[in-house]
Short mmCIF file of N, CA, C and O and ligand atoms in Angstrom, two decimals:
data_model
loop_
_atom_site.label_atom_id
_atom_site.label_comp_id
_atom_site.label_asym_id
_atom_site.label_seq_id
_atom_site.Cartn_x
_atom_site.Cartn_y
_atom_site.Cartn_z
N UNK A 23 0.85 -1.20 0.00
CA UNK A 23 0.00 0.00 0.00
C UNK A 23 0.88 1.24 0.00
O UNK A 23 1.75 1.39 0.84
N UNK A 24 0.65 2.11 -0.97
CA UNK A 24 1.43 3.36 -1.00
C UNK A 24 0.67 4.46 -0.28
O UNK A 24 -0.50 4.71 -0.57
N UNK A 25 1.35 5.11 0.67
CA UNK A 25 0.78 6.23 1.40
C UNK A 25 1.71 7.42 1.27
O UNK A 25 2.93 7.27 1.33
N UNK A 26 1.12 8.60 1.09
CA UNK A 26 1.92 9.82 0.94
C UNK A 26 1.94 10.57 2.26
O UNK A 26 0.90 10.75 2.91
N UNK A 27 3.13 11.00 2.65
CA UNK A 27 3.26 11.78 3.89
C UNK A 27 2.59 13.15 3.70
O UNK A 27 2.91 13.87 2.76
N UNK A 28 1.64 13.51 4.59
CA UNK A 28 0.96 14.80 4.42
C UNK A 28 1.89 15.99 4.69
O UNK A 28 1.59 17.11 4.28
N UNK A 29 3.01 15.75 5.36
CA UNK A 29 3.91 16.84 5.71
C UNK A 29 5.03 17.06 4.71
O UNK A 29 5.31 18.19 4.33
N UNK A 30 5.69 15.98 4.27
CA UNK A 30 6.85 16.17 3.37
C UNK A 30 6.60 15.65 1.96
O UNK A 30 7.42 15.85 1.07
N UNK A 31 5.47 14.96 1.74
CA UNK A 31 5.12 14.52 0.39
C UNK A 31 5.80 13.24 -0.06
O UNK A 31 5.61 12.80 -1.19
N UNK A 32 6.60 12.64 0.81
CA UNK A 32 7.30 11.39 0.44
C UNK A 32 6.29 10.25 0.28
O UNK A 32 5.36 10.12 1.07
N UNK A 33 6.49 9.45 -0.78
CA UNK A 33 5.67 8.27 -0.97
C UNK A 33 6.27 7.12 -0.18
O UNK A 33 7.43 6.77 -0.37
N UNK A 34 5.47 6.56 0.73
CA UNK A 34 5.92 5.47 1.58
C UNK A 34 5.18 4.19 1.23
O UNK A 34 3.97 4.24 0.99
N UNK A 35 5.90 3.07 1.20
CA UNK A 35 5.26 1.77 1.01
C UNK A 35 5.05 1.13 2.38
O UNK A 35 5.98 0.97 3.14
N UNK A 36 3.81 0.79 2.67
CA UNK A 36 3.49 0.15 3.95
C UNK A 36 2.77 -1.16 3.63
O UNK A 36 1.79 -1.15 2.89
N UNK A 37 3.26 -2.29 4.17
CA UNK A 37 2.55 -3.55 3.95
C UNK A 37 1.11 -3.44 4.48
O UNK A 37 0.90 -2.86 5.55
N UNK A 38 0.15 -3.98 3.73
CA UNK A 38 -1.25 -3.85 4.11
C UNK A 38 -1.49 -4.29 5.56
O UNK A 38 -2.28 -3.68 6.28
N UNK A 39 -0.79 -5.36 5.98
CA UNK A 39 -1.05 -5.88 7.33
C UNK A 39 -0.44 -4.99 8.42
O UNK A 39 -0.69 -5.21 9.59
N UNK A 40 0.34 -3.97 8.02
CA UNK A 40 0.92 -3.06 9.02
C UNK A 40 0.19 -1.72 9.09
O UNK A 40 0.60 -0.83 9.84
N UNK A 41 -0.89 -1.57 8.32
CA UNK A 41 -1.59 -0.28 8.29
C UNK A 41 -2.11 0.13 9.66
O UNK A 41 -2.23 1.31 9.97
N UNK A 42 -2.45 -0.86 10.49
CA UNK A 42 -3.00 -0.56 11.81
C UNK A 42 -1.94 -0.34 12.88
O UNK A 42 -2.27 -0.12 14.05
N UNK A 43 -0.66 -0.40 12.50
CA UNK A 43 0.42 -0.28 13.48
C UNK A 43 1.01 1.12 13.55
O UNK A 43 2.20 1.29 13.86
N UNK A 44 0.21 2.14 13.27
CA UNK A 44 0.63 3.54 13.32
C UNK A 44 1.94 3.78 12.55
O UNK A 44 2.93 4.25 13.10
N UNK A 45 1.92 3.45 11.23
CA UNK A 45 3.13 3.65 10.43
C UNK A 45 3.50 5.14 10.33
O UNK A 45 2.62 6.00 10.34
N UNK A 46 4.81 5.39 10.25
CA UNK A 46 5.27 6.78 10.12
C UNK A 46 6.10 6.93 8.85
O UNK A 46 6.62 5.97 8.30
N UNK A 47 6.23 8.17 8.40
CA UNK A 47 7.00 8.50 7.20
C UNK A 47 8.47 8.17 7.41
O UNK A 47 9.06 8.56 8.42
N UNK A 48 9.06 7.46 6.43
CA UNK A 48 10.45 7.08 6.54
C UNK A 48 11.39 8.28 6.48
O UNK A 48 12.54 8.20 6.91
N UNK A 49 10.92 9.39 5.95
CA UNK A 49 11.78 10.56 5.81
C UNK A 49 11.66 11.51 7.00
O UNK A 49 12.67 11.95 7.56
N UNK A 50 10.41 11.86 7.39
CA UNK A 50 10.26 12.90 8.42
C UNK A 50 9.61 12.41 9.70
O UNK A 50 9.54 13.14 10.68
N UNK A 51 9.10 11.15 9.71
CA UNK A 51 8.55 10.61 10.95
C UNK A 51 7.11 10.98 11.23
O UNK A 51 6.56 10.58 12.26
N UNK A 52 6.45 11.72 10.32
CA UNK A 52 5.04 12.06 10.54
C UNK A 52 4.15 10.83 10.40
O UNK A 52 4.48 9.90 9.66
N UNK A 53 3.02 10.84 11.10
CA UNK A 53 2.08 9.73 11.04
C UNK A 53 1.48 9.63 9.64
O UNK A 53 1.09 10.64 9.05
N UNK A 54 1.43 8.39 9.11
CA UNK A 54 0.84 8.17 7.78
C UNK A 54 -0.62 7.74 7.88
O UNK A 54 -1.35 7.81 6.89
N UNK A 55 -1.04 7.25 9.06
CA UNK A 55 -2.42 6.78 9.22
C UNK A 55 -3.06 7.50 10.41
O UNK A 55 -3.77 6.88 11.20
N UNK A 56 -2.80 8.79 10.54
CA UNK A 56 -3.37 9.56 11.64
C UNK A 56 -4.89 9.40 11.65
O UNK A 56 -5.51 9.37 10.59
N UNK A 57 -5.46 9.31 12.83
CA UNK A 57 -6.91 9.13 12.91
C UNK A 57 -7.64 10.47 12.76
O UNK A 57 -8.84 10.51 12.59
N UNK A 58 -6.89 11.58 12.82
CA UNK A 58 -7.49 12.90 12.62
C UNK A 58 -7.21 13.39 11.20
O UNK A 58 -6.20 13.01 10.60
N UNK A 59 -8.07 14.27 10.67
CA UNK A 59 -7.83 14.82 9.32
C UNK A 59 -6.49 15.55 9.24
O UNK A 59 -6.08 16.19 10.20
N UNK A 60 -5.84 15.44 8.08
CA UNK A 60 -4.59 16.16 7.86
C UNK A 60 -4.88 17.41 7.03
O UNK A 60 -5.83 17.45 6.25
N UNK A 61 -4.07 18.44 7.22
CA UNK A 61 -4.24 19.70 6.48
C UNK A 61 -3.40 19.66 5.21
O UNK A 61 -2.21 19.36 5.26
N UNK A 62 -4.03 19.96 4.07
CA UNK A 62 -3.32 20.04 2.80
C UNK A 62 -3.30 21.49 2.33
O UNK A 62 -4.13 22.29 2.76
N UNK A 63 -2.35 21.80 1.42
CA UNK A 63 -2.30 23.14 0.83
C UNK A 63 -2.06 23.01 -0.68
O UNK A 63 -2.05 21.90 -1.21
N UNK A 64 -1.87 24.14 -1.33
CA UNK A 64 -1.71 24.12 -2.79
C UNK A 64 -0.54 23.23 -3.23
O UNK A 64 -0.58 22.63 -4.30
N UNK A 65 0.49 23.13 -2.41
CA UNK A 65 1.65 22.35 -2.78
C UNK A 65 1.43 20.85 -2.51
O UNK A 65 1.82 20.01 -3.31
N UNK A 66 0.84 20.54 -1.38
CA UNK A 66 0.75 19.13 -0.97
C UNK A 66 -0.47 18.41 -1.52
O UNK A 66 -0.49 17.18 -1.58
N UNK A 67 -1.48 19.16 -1.94
CA UNK A 67 -2.75 18.53 -2.33
C UNK A 67 -2.58 17.50 -3.45
O UNK A 67 -2.98 16.34 -3.30
N UNK A 68 -1.99 17.91 -4.58
CA UNK A 68 -1.86 17.01 -5.73
C UNK A 68 -1.10 15.73 -5.40
O UNK A 68 -1.60 14.63 -5.61
N UNK A 69 0.13 15.87 -4.89
CA UNK A 69 0.90 14.66 -4.56
C UNK A 69 0.18 13.75 -3.57
O UNK A 69 0.22 12.53 -3.72
N UNK A 70 -0.50 14.35 -2.58
CA UNK A 70 -1.19 13.52 -1.57
C UNK A 70 -2.35 12.76 -2.19
O UNK A 70 -2.49 11.55 -2.03
N UNK A 71 -3.20 13.47 -2.91
CA UNK A 71 -4.41 12.86 -3.46
C UNK A 71 -4.07 11.86 -4.56
O UNK A 71 -4.69 10.80 -4.67
N UNK A 72 -3.04 12.19 -5.37
CA UNK A 72 -2.69 11.30 -6.48
C UNK A 72 -1.88 10.09 -6.05
O UNK A 72 -1.97 9.02 -6.65
N UNK A 73 -1.10 10.24 -4.98
CA UNK A 73 -0.19 9.16 -4.59
C UNK A 73 -0.72 8.22 -3.53
O UNK A 73 -0.17 7.15 -3.32
N UNK A 74 -1.79 8.63 -2.83
CA UNK A 74 -2.33 7.80 -1.75
C UNK A 74 -3.23 6.73 -2.34
O UNK A 74 -4.17 7.04 -3.06
N UNK A 75 -2.93 5.46 -2.04
CA UNK A 75 -3.71 4.37 -2.62
C UNK A 75 -5.00 4.11 -1.86
O UNK A 75 -5.92 3.51 -2.42
N UNK A 76 -5.11 4.57 -0.62
CA UNK A 76 -6.40 4.48 0.08
C UNK A 76 -7.28 5.62 -0.43
O UNK A 76 -6.78 6.63 -0.91
N UNK A 77 -8.60 5.47 -0.32
CA UNK A 77 -9.48 6.60 -0.69
C UNK A 77 -9.16 7.82 0.18
O UNK A 77 -8.77 7.68 1.34
N UNK A 78 -9.31 9.00 -0.40
CA UNK A 78 -9.05 10.26 0.32
C UNK A 78 -10.33 11.10 0.29
O UNK A 78 -10.87 11.38 -0.79
N UNK A 79 -10.80 11.49 1.47
CA UNK A 79 -11.96 12.38 1.57
C UNK A 79 -11.47 13.77 1.95
O UNK A 79 -10.83 13.95 2.98
N UNK A 80 -11.76 14.75 1.09
CA UNK A 80 -11.31 16.13 1.32
C UNK A 80 -12.48 17.00 1.74
O UNK A 80 -13.54 16.97 1.11
N UNK A 81 -12.27 17.76 2.79
CA UNK A 81 -13.24 18.78 3.23
C UNK A 81 -12.68 20.14 2.81
O UNK A 81 -11.64 20.57 3.31
N UNK A 82 -13.33 20.78 1.85
CA UNK A 82 -12.97 22.15 1.44
C UNK A 82 -13.70 23.10 2.38
O UNK A 82 -14.93 23.07 2.45
N UNK A 83 -12.95 23.95 3.06
CA UNK A 83 -13.55 24.78 4.10
C UNK A 83 -12.86 26.14 4.14
O UNK A 83 -11.89 26.39 3.41
N UNK A 84 -13.36 27.03 5.00
CA UNK A 84 -12.68 28.30 5.30
C UNK A 84 -13.05 28.73 6.71
O UNK A 84 -14.13 28.39 7.21
N UNK A 85 -12.15 29.48 7.32
CA UNK A 85 -12.34 29.87 8.72
C UNK A 85 -13.56 30.76 8.91
O UNK A 85 -14.21 30.72 9.96
N UNK A 86 -13.92 31.56 7.88
CA UNK A 86 -15.04 32.49 8.03
C UNK A 86 -16.39 31.79 7.89
O UNK A 86 -17.44 32.40 8.11
N UNK A 87 -16.39 30.54 7.49
CA UNK A 87 -17.62 29.82 7.16
C UNK A 87 -18.19 29.11 8.39
O UNK A 87 -17.58 28.16 8.91
N UNK A 88 -19.32 29.60 8.88
CA UNK A 88 -19.93 29.03 10.09
C UNK A 88 -20.27 27.55 9.97
O UNK A 88 -19.93 26.75 10.84
N UNK A 89 -20.99 27.17 8.89
CA UNK A 89 -21.30 25.74 8.73
C UNK A 89 -20.05 24.86 8.67
O UNK A 89 -20.08 23.71 9.13
N UNK A 90 -18.95 25.41 8.10
CA UNK A 90 -17.69 24.63 8.06
C UNK A 90 -17.18 24.37 9.47
O UNK A 90 -16.77 23.26 9.80
N UNK A 91 -17.23 25.42 10.30
CA UNK A 91 -16.74 25.25 11.67
C UNK A 91 -17.63 24.28 12.43
O UNK A 91 -17.16 23.48 13.24
N UNK A 92 -18.94 24.34 12.16
CA UNK A 92 -19.87 23.42 12.82
C UNK A 92 -19.59 21.98 12.39
O UNK A 92 -19.74 21.05 13.18
N UNK A 93 -19.21 21.80 11.13
CA UNK A 93 -19.02 20.43 10.64
C UNK A 93 -17.68 19.84 11.06
O UNK A 93 -17.52 18.62 11.07
N UNK A 94 -16.71 20.69 11.44
CA UNK A 94 -15.35 20.19 11.70
C UNK A 94 -15.32 19.02 12.70
O UNK A 94 -14.69 17.99 12.41
N UNK A 95 -16.00 19.12 13.85
CA UNK A 95 -15.96 17.98 14.78
C UNK A 95 -16.67 16.74 14.23
O UNK A 95 -16.29 15.62 14.56
N UNK A 96 -17.67 16.96 13.37
CA UNK A 96 -18.36 15.82 12.74
C UNK A 96 -17.41 15.12 11.75
O UNK A 96 -17.40 13.89 11.66
N UNK A 97 -16.65 15.92 11.03
CA UNK A 97 -15.68 15.37 10.07
C UNK A 97 -14.62 14.57 10.81
O UNK A 97 -14.24 13.47 10.39
N UNK A 98 -14.17 15.10 11.95
CA UNK A 98 -13.18 14.38 12.77
C UNK A 98 -13.75 13.08 13.30
O UNK A 98 -13.06 12.05 13.33
N UNK A 99 -15.00 13.12 13.73
CA UNK A 99 -15.63 11.90 14.27
C UNK A 99 -15.77 10.85 13.18
O UNK A 99 -15.55 9.66 13.41
N UNK A 100 -16.11 11.29 11.96
CA UNK A 100 -16.23 10.36 10.84
C UNK A 100 -14.86 9.76 10.52
O UNK A 100 -14.75 8.56 10.21
N UNK A 101 -13.79 10.57 10.62
CA UNK A 101 -12.43 10.09 10.34
C UNK A 101 -12.07 8.94 11.28
O UNK A 101 -11.47 7.95 10.87
N UNK A 102 -12.46 9.08 12.54
CA UNK A 102 -12.13 8.04 13.52
C UNK A 102 -12.87 6.74 13.21
O UNK A 102 -12.42 5.66 13.57
N UNK A 103 -14.01 6.85 12.53
CA UNK A 103 -14.81 5.66 12.23
C UNK A 103 -14.41 5.00 10.91
O UNK A 103 -14.85 3.88 10.63
N UNK A 104 -13.64 5.69 10.07
CA UNK A 104 -13.26 5.15 8.76
C UNK A 104 -11.73 5.18 8.61
O UNK A 104 -11.18 5.95 7.82
N UNK A 105 -11.03 4.30 9.35
CA UNK A 105 -9.56 4.34 9.30
C UNK A 105 -8.99 3.99 7.93
O UNK A 105 -7.86 4.37 7.62
N UNK A 106 -9.76 3.31 7.08
CA UNK A 106 -9.26 2.94 5.75
C UNK A 106 -9.50 4.04 4.71
O UNK A 106 -9.28 3.83 3.52
N UNK A 107 -9.99 5.18 5.17
CA UNK A 107 -10.13 6.36 4.31
C UNK A 107 -9.27 7.45 4.93
O UNK A 107 -9.34 7.69 6.14
N UNK A 108 -8.44 8.10 4.12
CA UNK A 108 -7.62 9.19 4.63
C UNK A 108 -8.43 10.47 4.57
O UNK A 108 -8.95 10.84 3.51
N UNK A 109 -8.59 11.15 5.70
CA UNK A 109 -9.36 12.38 5.78
C UNK A 109 -8.43 13.59 5.70
O UNK A 109 -7.42 13.64 6.41
N UNK A 110 -8.78 14.55 4.85
CA UNK A 110 -7.93 15.72 4.66
C UNK A 110 -8.80 16.97 4.59
O UNK A 110 -9.96 16.91 4.20
N UNK A 111 -8.20 18.10 4.96
CA UNK A 111 -8.90 19.38 4.88
C UNK A 111 -8.11 20.33 4.00
O UNK A 111 -6.88 20.36 4.03
N UNK A 112 -8.84 21.09 3.20
CA UNK A 112 -8.19 22.11 2.40
C UNK A 112 -8.84 23.46 2.72
O UNK A 112 -10.04 23.66 2.48
N UNK A 113 -8.03 24.36 3.27
CA UNK A 113 -8.49 25.72 3.55
C UNK A 113 -8.52 26.49 2.22
O UNK A 113 -7.48 26.79 1.64
N UNK A 114 -9.73 26.79 1.75
CA UNK A 114 -9.88 27.37 0.40
C UNK A 114 -9.33 28.79 0.31
O UNK A 114 -9.05 29.28 -0.79
N UNK A 115 -9.21 29.47 1.47
CA UNK A 115 -8.63 30.82 1.46
C UNK A 115 -7.11 30.73 1.34
O UNK A 115 -6.49 31.52 0.62
N UNK A 116 -6.53 29.76 2.02
CA UNK A 116 -5.07 29.60 2.02
C UNK A 116 -4.60 28.89 0.76
O UNK A 116 -3.42 28.97 0.42
N UNK A 117 -5.50 28.16 0.11
CA UNK A 117 -5.11 27.38 -1.08
C UNK A 117 -6.08 27.65 -2.22
O UNK A 117 -6.79 26.76 -2.68
N UNK A 118 -6.11 28.91 -2.72
CA UNK A 118 -7.10 29.28 -3.74
C UNK A 118 -6.90 28.56 -5.07
O UNK A 118 -7.87 28.32 -5.80
N UNK A 119 -5.65 28.20 -5.40
CA UNK A 119 -5.41 27.53 -6.69
C UNK A 119 -6.09 26.18 -6.74
O UNK A 119 -6.73 25.81 -7.73
N UNK A 120 -5.95 25.42 -5.66
CA UNK A 120 -6.55 24.09 -5.62
C UNK A 120 -8.07 24.19 -5.62
O UNK A 120 -8.76 23.45 -6.32
N UNK A 121 -8.60 25.15 -4.85
CA UNK A 121 -10.05 25.32 -4.80
C UNK A 121 -10.59 25.68 -6.18
O UNK A 121 -11.64 25.18 -6.61
N UNK A 122 -9.86 26.54 -6.92
CA UNK A 122 -10.30 26.94 -8.26
C UNK A 122 -10.20 25.78 -9.23
O UNK A 122 -11.12 25.52 -10.01
N UNK A 123 -9.09 25.03 -9.17
CA UNK A 123 -8.88 23.92 -10.09
C UNK A 123 -9.99 22.87 -9.92
O UNK A 123 -10.42 22.25 -10.87
N UNK A 124 -10.47 22.71 -8.68
CA UNK A 124 -11.51 21.71 -8.43
C UNK A 124 -12.91 22.33 -8.44
O UNK A 124 -13.88 21.68 -8.06
N UNK A 125 -12.98 23.58 -8.87
CA UNK A 125 -14.26 24.27 -9.06
C UNK A 125 -15.15 24.21 -7.82
O UNK A 125 -16.31 23.81 -7.90
N UNK A 126 -14.56 24.60 -6.70
CA UNK A 126 -15.32 24.64 -5.45
C UNK A 126 -16.08 25.97 -5.41
O UNK A 126 -15.48 27.03 -5.31
N UNK A 127 -17.40 25.89 -5.50
CA UNK A 127 -18.22 27.10 -5.57
C UNK A 127 -18.92 27.40 -4.27
O UNK A 127 -19.40 28.51 -4.06
N UNK A 128 -19.06 26.42 -3.40
CA UNK A 128 -19.66 26.67 -2.09
C UNK A 128 -18.94 25.80 -1.07
O UNK A 128 -18.38 24.76 -1.43
N UNK A 129 -18.94 26.26 0.17
CA UNK A 129 -18.31 25.47 1.22
C UNK A 129 -19.27 25.38 2.41
O UNK A 129 -20.09 26.30 2.58
N UNK A 130 -19.21 24.31 3.20
CA UNK A 130 -18.29 23.19 2.99
C UNK A 130 -18.71 22.31 1.80
O UNK A 130 -19.89 22.11 1.56
N UNK A 131 -17.70 21.83 1.08
CA UNK A 131 -17.90 20.79 0.08
C UNK A 131 -16.94 19.66 0.41
O UNK A 131 -15.80 19.91 0.79
N UNK A 132 -17.43 18.44 0.31
CA UNK A 132 -16.57 17.27 0.49
C UNK A 132 -16.44 16.55 -0.84
O UNK A 132 -17.42 16.40 -1.56
N UNK A 133 -15.21 16.10 -1.14
CA UNK A 133 -14.98 15.33 -2.36
C UNK A 133 -14.20 14.08 -1.99
O UNK A 133 -13.24 14.14 -1.22
N UNK A 134 -14.64 12.96 -2.55
CA UNK A 134 -13.99 11.68 -2.30
C UNK A 134 -13.15 11.30 -3.52
O UNK A 134 -13.67 11.27 -4.64
N UNK A 135 -11.87 11.05 -3.27
CA UNK A 135 -10.94 10.66 -4.34
C UNK A 135 -10.52 9.22 -4.14
O UNK A 135 -10.36 8.76 -3.01
N UNK A 136 -10.35 8.51 -5.25
CA UNK A 136 -9.73 7.19 -5.17
C UNK A 136 -8.74 7.06 -6.31
O UNK A 136 -9.09 7.27 -7.46
N UNK A 137 -7.50 6.76 -5.96
CA UNK A 137 -6.40 6.68 -6.92
C UNK A 137 -6.34 7.93 -7.80
O UNK A 137 -6.21 7.85 -9.01
N UNK A 138 -6.48 9.09 -7.15
CA UNK A 138 -6.30 10.35 -7.83
C UNK A 138 -7.52 10.89 -8.56
O UNK A 138 -7.51 12.01 -9.04
N UNK A 139 -8.56 10.08 -8.64
CA UNK A 139 -9.75 10.49 -9.39
C UNK A 139 -10.88 10.82 -8.43
O UNK A 139 -11.12 10.08 -7.48
N UNK A 140 -11.58 11.94 -8.69
CA UNK A 140 -12.72 12.27 -7.83
C UNK A 140 -13.90 11.36 -8.20
O UNK A 140 -14.29 11.30 -9.36
N UNK A 141 -14.46 10.67 -7.21
CA UNK A 141 -15.54 9.73 -7.49
C UNK A 141 -16.87 10.15 -6.88
O UNK A 141 -17.91 9.60 -7.23
N UNK A 142 -16.86 11.12 -5.97
CA UNK A 142 -18.12 11.59 -5.39
C UNK A 142 -17.89 12.95 -4.77
O UNK A 142 -16.78 13.29 -4.36
N UNK A 143 -18.97 13.74 -4.72
CA UNK A 143 -18.88 15.09 -4.15
C UNK A 143 -20.22 15.45 -3.52
O UNK A 143 -21.28 15.12 -4.06
N UNK A 144 -20.16 16.13 -2.38
CA UNK A 144 -21.37 16.62 -1.73
C UNK A 144 -21.09 18.01 -1.15
O UNK A 144 -20.02 18.24 -0.61
N UNK A 145 -22.04 18.91 -1.29
CA UNK A 145 -21.90 20.22 -0.67
C UNK A 145 -22.86 20.34 0.50
O UNK A 145 -23.92 19.72 0.50
N UNK A 146 -22.47 21.14 1.49
CA UNK A 146 -23.30 21.35 2.66
C UNK A 146 -22.80 20.52 3.83
O UNK A 146 -22.19 19.48 3.65
N UNK A 147 -23.07 21.05 5.04
CA UNK A 147 -22.61 20.36 6.26
C UNK A 147 -23.40 19.09 6.48
O UNK A 147 -24.60 19.04 6.20
N UNK A 148 -22.71 18.05 6.98
CA UNK A 148 -23.37 16.78 7.28
C UNK A 148 -22.90 16.29 8.65
O UNK A 148 -21.74 16.48 9.00
N UNK A 149 -23.79 15.63 9.39
CA UNK A 149 -23.35 15.00 10.64
C UNK A 149 -22.48 13.78 10.35
O UNK A 149 -22.51 13.22 9.24
N UNK A 150 -21.71 13.36 11.36
CA UNK A 150 -20.72 12.28 11.18
C UNK A 150 -21.35 11.03 10.59
O UNK A 150 -20.81 10.43 9.66
N UNK A 151 -22.49 10.61 11.12
CA UNK A 151 -23.11 9.36 10.67
C UNK A 151 -23.44 9.42 9.19
O UNK A 151 -23.29 8.44 8.45
N UNK A 152 -23.87 10.61 8.74
CA UNK A 152 -24.24 10.76 7.33
C UNK A 152 -22.99 10.76 6.45
O UNK A 152 -23.00 10.19 5.35
N UNK A 153 -21.92 11.37 6.94
CA UNK A 153 -20.66 11.35 6.19
C UNK A 153 -20.20 9.91 6.02
O UNK A 153 -19.85 9.48 4.91
N UNK A 154 -20.25 9.15 7.11
CA UNK A 154 -19.78 7.76 7.07
C UNK A 154 -20.60 6.94 6.09
O UNK A 154 -20.05 6.22 5.25
N UNK A 155 -21.94 7.07 6.13
CA UNK A 155 -22.75 6.22 5.25
C UNK A 155 -22.62 6.66 3.79
O UNK A 155 -22.59 5.83 2.88
N UNK A 156 -22.46 7.97 3.55
CA UNK A 156 -22.27 8.45 2.18
C UNK A 156 -20.96 7.91 1.59
O UNK A 156 -20.92 7.43 0.46
N UNK A 157 -19.88 7.97 2.39
CA UNK A 157 -18.58 7.49 1.91
C UNK A 157 -18.62 5.99 1.64
O UNK A 157 -18.15 5.52 0.60
N UNK A 158 -19.22 5.24 2.55
CA UNK A 158 -19.31 3.79 2.36
C UNK A 158 -20.08 3.45 1.09
O UNK A 158 -19.70 2.58 0.30
N UNK A 159 -21.16 4.19 0.88
CA UNK A 159 -21.99 3.94 -0.31
C UNK A 159 -21.20 4.28 -1.57
O UNK A 159 -21.21 3.53 -2.54
N UNK A 160 -20.49 5.42 -1.54
CA UNK A 160 -19.71 5.84 -2.71
C UNK A 160 -18.61 4.83 -3.04
O UNK A 160 -18.23 4.67 -4.19
N UNK A 161 -18.09 4.16 -2.00
CA UNK A 161 -17.01 3.18 -2.21
C UNK A 161 -17.57 1.79 -2.45
O UNK A 161 -16.81 0.84 -2.66
N UNK A 162 -18.90 1.66 -2.40
CA UNK A 162 -19.51 0.36 -2.63
C UNK A 162 -19.26 -0.62 -1.50
O UNK A 162 -19.08 -1.81 -1.73
N UNK A 163 -19.21 -0.11 -0.24
CA UNK A 163 -18.95 -0.99 0.90
C UNK A 163 -20.15 -1.09 1.81
O UNK A 163 -20.95 -0.19 1.86
ZN1 LIG B 223 7.24 12.84 5.74
ZN1 LIG B 224 -8.92 0.75 -3.30
#
């Protein structure tokens, strides 16, 4: 299983049976399977989403957005329930290029990527249980 370090962008190979053993990046030591969402930016977004072999769920958000702030703990709770999905956040104010490239017109918007390709998208805040069931359905699980 190839996992990309959210901090330094290094592609790490982790045996599937070791995914639950809190693997860390061989270069910088950052957690590769953190149970909390990781923060991405214009530089790290592409390499992370394209290189991570597990599905990646991205929450596009901004600090000024009330519904985004309300959803943040729900997104974290959903992350804890779906360890086989990498949860990431993109601050659309800090990373305008990525937000524009992915045509994010309202926030919060969540997009699910698998092997670099976007396979599902939803706009609007959702509670954790709804996020979990939507992602499972989108992945056919
Ligand atoms: Zn690293
Ligand atoms: Zn897969």
